[in-house]
Amino acid sequence: MEELPFFAEVRVVASPGRPDLRGYIGAIVGISEPPDPGTEPHYGVMLDGLDVVYVFTGEQITPTGRERRESDYYGS
């Protein structure tokens, strides 16, 4: 999977530990930096309507094709 950029809007398509999160939409606000190139990054996603950042693998989220702005989350 291609690495997603910061503030890309994504939809949760799988969440084994929290199936209730499936279908939620949010934006990527954090990206892990794996220690080796063979390890996929994980994404911190702020889900709309929830004040918590959840962590997902690339297979657990799918981009909506929209981008959000940094100021939507961190002010201007």
CSV table of N, CA, C and O in Angstrom, one decimal:
chain,number,residue,atom,x,y,z
A,1,MET,N,0.8,-1.2,0.0
A,1,MET,CA,0.0,0.0,0.0
A,1,MET,C,0.9,1.2,0.0
A,1,MET,O,1.9,1.3,0.7
A,2,GLU,N,0.5,2.2,-0.7
A,2,GLU,CA,1.2,3.5,-0.8
A,2,GLU,C,1.0,4.2,0.5
A,2,GLU,O,-0.1,4.2,1.1
A,3,GLU,N,2.1,4.9,1.0
A,3,GLU,CA,2.0,5.6,2.3
A,3,GLU,C,1.0,6.8,2.1
A,3,GLU,O,1.1,7.5,1.1
A,4,LEU,N,0.2,7.0,3.1
A,4,LEU,CA,-0.8,8.1,3.0
A,4,LEU,C,-0.2,9.3,3.7
A,4,LEU,O,0.6,9.2,4.6
A,5,PRO,N,-0.5,10.5,3.2
A,5,PRO,CA,0.0,11.8,3.7
A,5,PRO,C,-0.7,12.2,5.0
A,5,PRO,O,-1.9,11.8,5.3
A,6,PHE,N,-0.1,13.1,5.7
A,6,PHE,CA,-0.7,13.8,6.9
A,6,PHE,C,-2.0,14.5,6.4
A,6,PHE,O,-2.0,15.1,5.3
A,7,PHE,N,-3.0,14.4,7.2
A,7,PHE,CA,-4.3,15.1,7.0
A,7,PHE,C,-5.1,14.5,5.8
A,7,PHE,O,-6.1,15.1,5.4
A,8,ALA,N,-4.7,13.4,5.3
A,8,ALA,CA,-5.6,12.7,4.3
A,8,ALA,C,-6.8,12.2,5.0
A,8,ALA,O,-6.8,11.7,6.2
A,9,GLU,N,-8.0,12.4,4.4
A,9,GLU,CA,-9.2,11.9,5.0
A,9,GLU,C,-9.3,10.4,4.7
A,9,GLU,O,-9.1,10.0,3.6
A,10,VAL,N,-9.7,9.6,5.7
A,10,VAL,CA,-9.8,8.2,5.6
A,10,VAL,C,-11.0,7.6,6.2
A,10,VAL,O,-11.6,8.3,7.1
A,11,ARG,N,-11.4,6.5,5.8
A,11,ARG,CA,-12.5,5.7,6.4
A,11,ARG,C,-12.0,4.4,7.0
A,11,ARG,O,-11.2,3.8,6.4
A,12,VAL,N,-12.5,4.1,8.2
A,12,VAL,CA,-12.1,2.9,8.8
A,12,VAL,C,-12.8,1.7,8.2
A,12,VAL,O,-14.1,1.7,8.1
A,13,VAL,N,-12.1,0.7,7.6
A,13,VAL,CA,-12.7,-0.4,7.0
A,13,VAL,C,-12.6,-1.7,7.8
A,13,VAL,O,-13.3,-2.6,7.6
A,14,ALA,N,-11.7,-1.7,8.8
A,14,ALA,CA,-11.5,-2.8,9.7
A,14,ALA,C,-10.9,-2.3,11.0
A,14,ALA,O,-10.0,-1.5,11.0
A,15,SER,N,-11.4,-2.8,12.1
A,15,SER,CA,-10.8,-2.5,13.4
A,15,SER,C,-11.1,-3.7,14.3
A,15,SER,O,-12.0,-3.7,15.1
A,16,PRO,N,-10.2,-4.7,14.2
A,16,PRO,CA,-10.4,-6.0,15.0
A,16,PRO,C,-10.7,-5.8,16.5
A,16,PRO,O,-11.6,-6.4,17.0
A,17,GLY,N,-10.0,-4.9,17.1
A,17,GLY,CA,-10.2,-4.7,18.6
A,17,GLY,C,-11.4,-3.8,18.9
A,17,GLY,O,-11.8,-3.8,20.0
A,18,ARG,N,-11.8,-3.0,17.9
A,18,ARG,CA,-12.9,-2.1,18.1
A,18,ARG,C,-13.8,-2.1,16.9
A,18,ARG,O,-13.8,-1.2,16.1
A,19,PRO,N,-14.6,-3.1,16.7
A,19,PRO,CA,-15.5,-3.2,15.5
A,19,PRO,C,-16.5,-2.1,15.4
A,19,PRO,O,-16.9,-1.8,14.3
A,20,ASP,N,-16.8,-1.4,16.5
A,20,ASP,CA,-17.7,-0.3,16.5
A,20,ASP,C,-17.1,0.9,15.7
A,20,ASP,O,-17.9,1.8,15.3
A,21,LEU,N,-15.8,0.9,15.5
A,21,LEU,CA,-15.2,2.1,14.7
A,21,LEU,C,-15.3,1.9,13.2
A,21,LEU,O,-15.0,2.9,12.5
A,22,ARG,N,-15.7,0.8,12.8
A,22,ARG,CA,-15.8,0.5,11.3
A,22,ARG,C,-16.8,1.5,10.7
A,22,ARG,O,-17.9,1.7,11.2
A,23,GLY,N,-16.4,2.2,9.6
A,23,GLY,CA,-17.2,3.1,8.9
A,23,GLY,C,-17.0,4.6,9.3
A,23,GLY,O,-17.4,5.5,8.6
A,24,TYR,N,-16.3,4.8,10.5
A,24,TYR,CA,-16.0,6.2,10.9
A,24,TYR,C,-15.0,6.8,9.9
A,24,TYR,O,-14.2,6.1,9.2
A,25,ILE,N,-15.1,8.1,9.8
A,25,ILE,CA,-14.3,8.9,8.9
A,25,ILE,C,-13.5,9.8,9.8
A,25,ILE,O,-13.9,10.3,10.8
A,26,GLY,N,-12.2,10.1,9.4
A,26,GLY,CA,-11.4,11.0,10.1
A,26,GLY,C,-10.2,11.4,9.3
A,26,GLY,O,-10.2,11.2,8.1
A,27,ALA,N,-9.1,11.9,9.9
A,27,ALA,CA,-8.0,12.4,9.2
A,27,ALA,C,-6.7,11.9,9.9
A,27,ALA,O,-6.7,11.8,11.1
A,28,ILE,N,-5.7,11.6,9.1
A,28,ILE,CA,-4.4,11.2,9.6
A,28,ILE,C,-3.7,12.4,10.3
A,28,ILE,O,-3.4,13.4,9.6
A,29,VAL,N,-3.4,12.2,11.5
A,29,VAL,CA,-2.7,13.3,12.3
A,29,VAL,C,-1.3,12.8,12.8
A,29,VAL,O,-0.6,13.5,13.4
A,30,GLY,N,-1.0,11.5,12.5
A,30,GLY,CA,0.3,11.0,12.9
A,30,GLY,C,0.7,9.8,12.1
A,30,GLY,O,-0.2,9.0,11.6
A,31,ILE,N,2.0,9.6,11.8
A,31,ILE,CA,2.4,8.5,11.0
A,31,ILE,C,3.7,8.0,11.7
A,31,ILE,O,4.6,8.7,12.0
A,32,SER,N,3.7,6.7,12.0
A,32,SER,CA,4.9,6.1,12.6
A,32,SER,C,6.0,6.0,11.6
A,32,SER,O,5.8,6.0,10.4
A,33,GLU,N,7.2,5.9,12.1
A,33,GLU,CA,8.4,5.8,11.3
A,33,GLU,C,9.0,4.4,11.6
A,33,GLU,O,9.8,4.3,12.6
A,34,PRO,N,8.7,3.4,10.9
A,34,PRO,CA,9.2,2.0,11.2
A,34,PRO,C,10.7,2.0,11.1
A,34,PRO,O,11.3,2.7,10.3
A,35,PRO,N,11.3,1.1,11.9
A,35,PRO,CA,12.8,1.0,12.0
A,35,PRO,C,13.4,0.4,10.7
A,35,PRO,O,14.6,0.6,10.5
A,36,ASP,N,12.6,-0.3,10.0
A,36,ASP,CA,13.2,-0.9,8.7
A,36,ASP,C,12.2,-0.7,7.6
A,36,ASP,O,11.0,-0.6,7.8
A,37,PRO,N,12.7,-0.7,6.3
A,37,PRO,CA,11.8,-0.5,5.2
A,37,PRO,C,10.8,-1.6,4.9
A,37,PRO,O,9.8,-1.3,4.3
A,38,GLY,N,11.0,-2.7,5.5
A,38,GLY,CA,10.0,-3.8,5.3
A,38,GLY,C,8.8,-3.7,6.2
A,38,GLY,O,7.9,-4.5,6.0
A,39,THR,N,8.8,-2.8,7.1
A,39,THR,CA,7.7,-2.7,8.1
A,39,THR,C,6.8,-1.5,7.6
A,39,THR,O,7.3,-0.4,7.4
A,40,GLU,N,5.5,-1.8,7.5
A,40,GLU,CA,4.6,-0.7,7.1
A,40,GLU,C,4.4,0.2,8.2
A,40,GLU,O,4.4,-0.1,9.4
A,41,PRO,N,4.1,1.5,7.9
A,41,PRO,CA,3.8,2.5,8.9
A,41,PRO,C,2.4,2.3,9.5
A,41,PRO,O,1.6,1.6,8.9
A,42,HIS,N,2.2,2.8,10.7
A,42,HIS,CA,0.9,2.8,11.3
A,42,HIS,C,0.5,4.3,11.3
A,42,HIS,O,1.3,5.2,11.3
A,43,TYR,N,-0.8,4.5,11.3
A,43,TYR,CA,-1.4,5.8,11.2
A,43,TYR,C,-2.2,6.2,12.4
A,43,TYR,O,-3.1,5.4,12.8
A,44,GLY,N,-2.0,7.4,13.0
A,44,GLY,CA,-2.8,7.9,14.0
A,44,GLY,C,-3.9,8.7,13.3
A,44,GLY,O,-3.7,9.6,12.5
A,45,VAL,N,-5.2,8.3,13.6
A,45,VAL,CA,-6.3,8.9,12.9
A,45,VAL,C,-7.2,9.6,14.0
A,45,VAL,O,-7.7,8.9,14.9
A,46,MET,N,-7.5,10.9,13.8
A,46,MET,CA,-8.5,11.5,14.6
A,46,MET,C,-9.9,11.3,13.9
A,46,MET,O,-10.1,11.8,12.8
A,47,LEU,N,-10.7,10.5,14.6
A,47,LEU,CA,-12.0,10.2,14.0
A,47,LEU,C,-13.0,11.3,14.3
A,47,LEU,O,-13.0,11.8,15.4
A,48,ASP,N,-13.8,11.7,13.3
A,48,ASP,CA,-14.8,12.7,13.5
A,48,ASP,C,-15.8,12.4,14.6
A,48,ASP,O,-16.3,11.2,14.7
A,49,GLY,N,-16.0,13.3,15.5
A,49,GLY,CA,-16.9,13.2,16.6
A,49,GLY,C,-16.3,12.5,17.8
A,49,GLY,O,-17.0,12.4,18.9
A,50,LEU,N,-15.1,12.0,17.8
A,50,LEU,CA,-14.4,11.4,18.9
A,50,LEU,C,-13.1,12.2,19.2
A,50,LEU,O,-12.4,12.7,18.3
A,51,ASP,N,-12.8,12.4,20.4
A,51,ASP,CA,-11.7,13.2,20.8
A,51,ASP,C,-10.5,12.4,21.2
A,51,ASP,O,-9.7,12.7,22.1
A,52,VAL,N,-10.3,11.3,20.5
A,52,VAL,CA,-9.2,10.4,20.7
A,52,VAL,C,-8.6,10.0,19.4
A,52,VAL,O,-9.2,9.9,18.4
A,53,VAL,N,-7.2,9.9,19.4
A,53,VAL,CA,-6.5,9.4,18.2
A,53,VAL,C,-6.4,7.9,18.3
A,53,VAL,O,-5.9,7.4,19.3
A,54,TYR,N,-6.9,7.2,17.2
A,54,TYR,CA,-6.8,5.7,17.2
A,54,TYR,C,-5.7,5.4,16.2
A,54,TYR,O,-5.5,6.1,15.2
A,55,VAL,N,-5.0,4.3,16.4
A,55,VAL,CA,-3.9,3.8,15.5
A,55,VAL,C,-4.4,2.7,14.6
A,55,VAL,O,-5.0,1.7,15.1
A,56,PHE,N,-4.1,2.8,13.3
A,56,PHE,CA,-4.5,1.8,12.4
A,56,PHE,C,-3.4,1.4,11.4
A,56,PHE,O,-2.5,2.3,11.2
A,57,THR,N,-3.4,0.2,10.9
A,57,THR,CA,-2.5,-0.1,9.8
A,57,THR,C,-3.1,0.4,8.5
A,57,THR,O,-4.3,0.8,8.5
A,58,GLY,N,-2.3,0.4,7.5
A,58,GLY,CA,-2.8,0.8,6.2
A,58,GLY,C,-3.9,0.0,5.6
A,58,GLY,O,-4.8,0.5,4.9
A,59,GLU,N,-4.0,-1.3,6.0
A,59,GLU,CA,-5.1,-2.1,5.5
A,59,GLU,C,-6.4,-1.9,6.3
A,59,GLU,O,-7.4,-2.3,5.8
A,60,GLN,N,-6.3,-1.2,7.4
A,60,GLN,CA,-7.5,-1.0,8.2
A,60,GLN,C,-8.2,0.3,7.8
A,60,GLN,O,-9.3,0.6,8.3
A,61,ILE,N,-7.6,1.1,7.0
A,61,ILE,CA,-8.2,2.4,6.6
A,61,ILE,C,-8.1,2.5,5.0
A,61,ILE,O,-7.3,1.9,4.4
A,62,THR,N,-9.0,3.3,4.5
A,62,THR,CA,-9.0,3.6,3.1
A,62,THR,C,-9.2,5.1,2.8
A,62,THR,O,-10.0,5.7,3.5
A,63,PRO,N,-8.4,5.7,1.9
A,63,PRO,CA,-8.5,7.1,1.7
A,63,PRO,C,-9.9,7.4,1.0
A,63,PRO,O,-10.4,6.6,0.2
A,64,THR,N,-10.4,8.6,1.3
A,64,THR,CA,-11.7,9.0,0.7
A,64,THR,C,-11.4,9.8,-0.6
A,64,THR,O,-12.3,10.1,-1.3
A,65,GLY,N,-10.1,10.3,-0.7
A,65,GLY,CA,-9.8,11.1,-1.9
A,65,GLY,C,-9.8,12.6,-1.5
A,65,GLY,O,-9.4,13.4,-2.3
A,66,ARG,N,-10.1,12.9,-0.3
A,66,ARG,CA,-10.2,14.3,0.2
A,66,ARG,C,-9.0,14.6,1.1
A,66,ARG,O,-8.5,13.6,1.8
A,67,GLU,N,-8.6,15.8,1.2
A,67,GLU,CA,-7.5,16.2,2.1
A,67,GLU,C,-8.1,17.2,3.1
A,67,GLU,O,-8.9,18.0,2.7
A,68,ARG,N,-7.7,17.2,4.3
A,68,ARG,CA,-8.1,18.2,5.2
A,68,ARG,C,-6.9,19.1,5.5
A,68,ARG,O,-5.8,18.9,5.0
A,69,ARG,N,-7.1,20.2,6.3
A,69,ARG,CA,-6.0,21.2,6.6
A,69,ARG,C,-5.5,20.9,8.0
A,69,ARG,O,-6.3,20.6,8.9
A,70,GLU,N,-4.3,21.3,8.2
A,70,GLU,CA,-3.7,21.2,9.5
A,70,GLU,C,-4.4,22.1,10.5
A,70,GLU,O,-4.7,21.7,11.6
A,71,SER,N,-4.9,23.2,10.0
A,71,SER,CA,-5.6,24.1,10.9
A,71,SER,C,-7.0,23.6,11.4
A,71,SER,O,-7.5,24.1,12.3
A,72,ASP,N,-7.5,22.5,10.7
A,72,ASP,CA,-8.7,21.9,11.2
A,72,ASP,C,-8.5,21.2,12.5
A,72,ASP,O,-9.4,21.0,13.3
A,73,TYR,N,-7.2,20.9,12.8
A,73,TYR,CA,-6.9,20.2,14.1
A,73,TYR,C,-6.0,20.9,15.0
A,73,TYR,O,-6.1,20.7,16.2
A,74,TYR,N,-5.2,21.8,14.5
A,74,TYR,CA,-4.2,22.4,15.4
A,74,TYR,C,-4.2,23.9,15.3
A,74,TYR,O,-3.3,24.6,15.8
A,75,GLY,N,-5.3,24.5,14.8
A,75,GLY,CA,-5.4,26.0,14.8
A,75,GLY,C,-4.6,26.5,13.6
A,75,GLY,O,-3.9,25.8,12.9
A,76,SER,N,-4.7,27.8,13.5
A,76,SER,CA,-4.0,28.4,12.3
A,76,SER,C,-2.6,29.0,12.7
A,76,SER,O,-2.2,29.2,13.7
